[in-house]
Every structure is written in C-alpha cells, then in structure tokens.
Amino acid sequence: MSNLTITNTTKFKAPPPTKAELKLRSILKSKNLLFKPGHVIWYTNCHKYTPDLIIGKRLIIEVDGKIHDANFIKTPDRIRQRALENMGFHVMRFKNKKIQSHPAIVAEEIIQKYYEIVDFDNNSQKPIVTAIKEPEESKEIPFDIQEKLTGWTKFYNDKISEEL
C-alpha cells in the first residue's frame, strides 16, 4: 500500500485526547487491540489530518464531541472522510456520549470492523485511490513549492512504507 501516508512527525503535535477518547483507549488496551494515536495522514499533497486512533493499517477511529454537530465542522469532516475512504481507510465515528455510556459495545463494534478489514486485506485486494479536486476558492500554490511538494510527499510515503 505505497499510496497510504501515515507519519508520526516530531514537528506536529496532535491535540490532547478527550476524556471519552482516553476511556476508549483504555478499554481497547484491556482487549489487547493495538492502536496508534497522534499519527499524521496526508490525504492530498498539502492537506494532513491526525485521526484520534488508527488500528492496524487502515481502520481510523474518530471520537466526536458536540462540536462535530456544527455545520461548519460537518462538511470538512465528510470531505476528509471520503478522501480517506478513497485511499483505502475505513473510518468509524463515535459520539463521546456513546463511548461514555456504552464503552464495551463501542469496543466490540471496533473489534468486529477490524476483523472484517483484516479478512479484506488477506484477499489482497487493493484500494482505489482517486484524486481530490481543489476547492474553487483556494489560491494556486506557487510553482517552486508545487515542485517540492511532490518530492516531499514521495519521501514521506517511502519512509512510511519502510515503517509499515
């Protein structure tokens, strides 16, 4: 999966975990499910994202607080989720409230999805990777930076492939 880009960069610091996320981490640890918090995923040449948790190589878990109900957050969340799914990731979103009230059920849903994905991986099917259109309102990236972005992206993809 050389097209997937997951990094743990020292310059970028992920936001601190919420109480619900800490609770979910705790229950997943108790069930011996390994996860990676605070890793960066580049979903375009210049857009990165830090999911709450990555389980295995392709399962992203998002713990959503009330802010994710706001319209100005919903749209970027949906765009990012579609981009990640086009890259071969599976994204599961859970509300803080559900994690606080039913953590064992949430953990079982995550474990079930993880095993479905592992089975999919064993069939050696490759994900479809599609390009993401640039927003109409964005400014064009200067040519000298554009040239460097491709090299930087390749460098990080190669580095990540070695780690996985």
GROMACS .gro file of C-alpha atoms in nm:
model
  164
    1MET     CA    1   0.000   0.000   0.000
    2SER     CA    2   0.251   0.257  -0.108
    3ASN     CA    3  -0.018   0.521  -0.166
    4LEU     CA    4  -0.110   0.545   0.204
    5THR     CA    5   0.077   0.804   0.401
    6ILE     CA    6   0.085   0.772   0.776
    7THR     CA    7   0.353   0.956   0.966
    8ASN     CA    8   0.442   1.048   1.317
    9THR     CA    9   0.615   1.379   1.279
   10THR     CA   10   0.801   1.545   1.564
   11LYS     CA   11   0.707   1.897   1.447
   12PHE     CA   12   0.333   1.837   1.464
   13LYS     CA   13   0.165   1.778   1.797
   14ALA     CA   14  -0.181   1.624   1.799
   15PRO     CA   15  -0.442   1.783   2.023
   16PRO     CA   16  -0.472   1.625   2.367
   17PRO     CA   17  -0.718   1.335   2.390
   18THR     CA   18  -1.064   1.394   2.532
   19LYS     CA   19  -1.198   1.201   2.833
   20ALA     CA   20  -1.406   0.983   2.600
   21GLU     CA   21  -1.103   0.908   2.385
   22LEU     CA   22  -0.897   0.815   2.692
   23LYS     CA   23  -1.179   0.585   2.807
   24LEU     CA   24  -1.190   0.420   2.463
   25ARG     CA   25  -0.812   0.377   2.460
   26SER     CA   26  -0.829   0.212   2.800
   27ILE     CA   27  -1.095  -0.039   2.700
   28LEU     CA   28  -0.919  -0.121   2.370
   29LYS     CA   29  -0.595  -0.184   2.562
   30SER     CA   30  -0.781  -0.415   2.800
   31LYS     CA   31  -0.898  -0.612   2.496
   32ASN     CA   32  -0.539  -0.627   2.361
   33LEU     CA   33  -0.624  -0.427   2.050
   34LEU     CA   34  -0.322  -0.227   1.939
   35PHE     CA   35  -0.372   0.127   1.814
   36LYS     CA   36  -0.166   0.431   1.717
   37PRO     CA   37  -0.268   0.774   1.845
   38GLY     CA   38  -0.136   1.102   1.707
   39HIS     CA   39  -0.021   0.987   1.362
   40VAL     CA   40  -0.049   1.217   1.064
   41ILE     CA   41  -0.213   1.110   0.737
   42TRP     CA   42  -0.153   1.317   0.423
   43TYR     CA   43  -0.471   1.291   0.215
   44THR     CA   44  -0.358   1.537  -0.053
   45ASN     CA   45  -0.020   1.683  -0.138
   46CYS     CA   46  -0.076   1.966   0.107
   47HIS     CA   47  -0.353   1.854   0.347
   48LYS     CA   48  -0.282   1.643   0.653
   49TYR     CA   49  -0.503   1.503   0.921
   50THR     CA   50  -0.449   1.344   1.260
   51PRO     CA   51  -0.714   1.083   1.343
   52ASP     CA   52  -0.786   1.003   1.707
   53LEU     CA   53  -0.677   0.639   1.665
   54ILE     CA   54  -0.551   0.414   1.386
   55ILE     CA   55  -0.598   0.042   1.437
   56GLY     CA   56  -0.395  -0.183   1.214
   57LYS     CA   57  -0.308  -0.023   0.883
   58ARG     CA   58  -0.647   0.101   0.768
   59LEU     CA   59  -0.904   0.145   1.045
   60ILE     CA   60  -0.949   0.503   1.167
   61ILE     CA   61  -1.148   0.571   1.483
   62GLU     CA   62  -1.286   0.920   1.540
   63VAL     CA   63  -1.427   1.027   1.875
   64ASP     CA   64  -1.665   1.315   1.808
   65GLY     CA   65  -1.772   1.571   2.064
   66LYS     CA   66  -2.058   1.818   2.029
   67ILE     CA   67  -1.850   2.047   1.804
   68HIS     CA   68  -1.882   1.787   1.526
   69ASP     CA   69  -2.257   1.856   1.514
   70ALA     CA   70  -2.190   2.212   1.392
   71ASN     CA   71  -2.240   2.264   1.018
   72PHE     CA   72  -1.903   2.433   0.972
   73ILE     CA   73  -1.736   2.114   1.104
   74LYS     CA   74  -1.965   1.856   0.939
   75THR     CA   75  -1.866   1.946   0.583
   76PRO     CA   76  -1.487   1.925   0.631
   77ASP     CA   77  -1.538   1.601   0.828
   78ARG     CA   78  -1.735   1.449   0.539
   79ILE     CA   79  -1.484   1.565   0.276
   80ARG     CA   80  -1.191   1.429   0.476
   81GLN     CA   81  -1.370   1.101   0.545
   82ARG     CA   82  -1.445   1.048   0.174
   83ALA     CA   83  -1.084   1.123   0.085
   84LEU     CA   84  -0.959   0.874   0.344
   85GLU     CA   85  -1.205   0.608   0.229
   86ASN     CA   86  -1.088   0.661  -0.130
   87MET     CA   87  -0.734   0.597  -0.003
   88GLY     CA   88  -0.845   0.260   0.139
   89PHE     CA   89  -0.908   0.357   0.501
   90HIS     CA   90  -1.221   0.263   0.692
   91VAL     CA   91  -1.349   0.540   0.919
   92MET     CA   92  -1.566   0.477   1.223
   93ARG     CA   93  -1.710   0.771   1.415
   94PHE     CA   94  -1.840   0.751   1.770
   95LYS     CA   95  -2.000   1.022   1.981
   96ASN     CA   96  -1.846   1.098   2.319
   97LYS     CA   97  -2.182   1.021   2.480
   98LYS     CA   98  -2.195   0.668   2.334
   99ILE     CA   99  -1.840   0.593   2.447
  100GLN     CA  100  -1.914   0.720   2.798
  101SER     CA  101  -2.240   0.526   2.830
  102HIS     CA  102  -2.158   0.205   2.634
  103PRO     CA  103  -1.779   0.166   2.603
  104ALA     CA  104  -1.788  -0.215   2.577
  105ILE     CA  105  -2.036  -0.203   2.287
  106VAL     CA  106  -1.823   0.054   2.105
  107ALA     CA  107  -1.513  -0.161   2.158
  108GLU     CA  108  -1.691  -0.469   2.020
  109GLU     CA  109  -1.803  -0.275   1.710
  110ILE     CA  110  -1.444  -0.163   1.653
  111ILE     CA  111  -1.307  -0.515   1.700
  112GLN     CA  112  -1.567  -0.657   1.459
  113LYS     CA  113  -1.479  -0.398   1.193
  114TYR     CA  114  -1.107  -0.461   1.246
  115TYR     CA  115  -1.151  -0.833   1.176
  116GLU     CA  116  -1.361  -0.759   0.867
  117ILE     CA  117  -1.080  -0.537   0.737
  118VAL     CA  118  -0.812  -0.796   0.816
  119ASP     CA  119  -1.009  -1.051   0.614
  120PHE     CA  120  -1.032  -0.797   0.329
  121ASP     CA  121  -0.655  -0.744   0.348
  122ASN     CA  122  -0.591  -1.118   0.324
  123ASN     CA  123  -0.776  -1.128  -0.009
  124SER     CA  124  -0.502  -0.891  -0.138
  125GLN     CA  125  -0.750  -0.651  -0.290
  126LYS     CA  126  -0.605  -0.305  -0.335
  127PRO     CA  127  -0.798   0.012  -0.256
  128ILE     CA  128  -0.898   0.254  -0.526
  129VAL     CA  129  -0.714   0.584  -0.497
  130THR     CA  130  -0.877   0.886  -0.655
  131ALA     CA  131  -0.767   1.244  -0.687
  132ILE     CA  132  -0.934   1.510  -0.479
  133LYS     CA  133  -1.046   1.822  -0.661
  134GLU     CA  134  -0.906   2.151  -0.539
  135PRO     CA  135  -1.166   2.384  -0.384
  136GLU     CA  136  -1.269   2.667  -0.614
  137GLU     CA  137  -1.182   2.932  -0.355
  138SER     CA  138  -0.825   2.820  -0.293
  139LYS     CA  139  -0.524   3.010  -0.420
  140GLU     CA  140  -0.279   2.842  -0.652
  141ILE     CA  141   0.034   2.708  -0.485
  142PRO     CA  142   0.349   2.882  -0.612
  143PHE     CA  143   0.533   2.679  -0.876
  144ASP     CA  144   0.855   2.636  -0.675
  145ILE     CA  145   0.662   2.495  -0.377
  146GLN     CA  146   0.447   2.278  -0.603
  147GLU     CA  147   0.760   2.114  -0.743
  148LYS     CA  148   0.890   2.043  -0.392
  149LEU     CA  149   0.558   1.904  -0.264
  150THR     CA  150   0.577   1.603  -0.494
  151GLY     CA  151   0.926   1.521  -0.371
  152TRP     CA  152   0.831   1.572  -0.009
  153THR     CA  153   0.525   1.351  -0.047
  154LYS     CA  154   0.728   1.076  -0.214
  155PHE     CA  155   0.994   1.098   0.059
  156TYR     CA  156   0.734   1.060   0.337
  157ASN     CA  157   0.548   0.782   0.153
  158ASP     CA  158   0.873   0.588   0.112
  159LYS     CA  159   0.966   0.644   0.477
  160ILE     CA  160   0.625   0.526   0.595
  161SER     CA  161   0.631   0.221   0.370
  162GLU     CA  162   0.957   0.117   0.536
  163GLU     CA  163   0.800   0.153   0.882
  164LEU     CA  164   0.487  -0.047   0.797
   0.00000   0.00000   0.00000
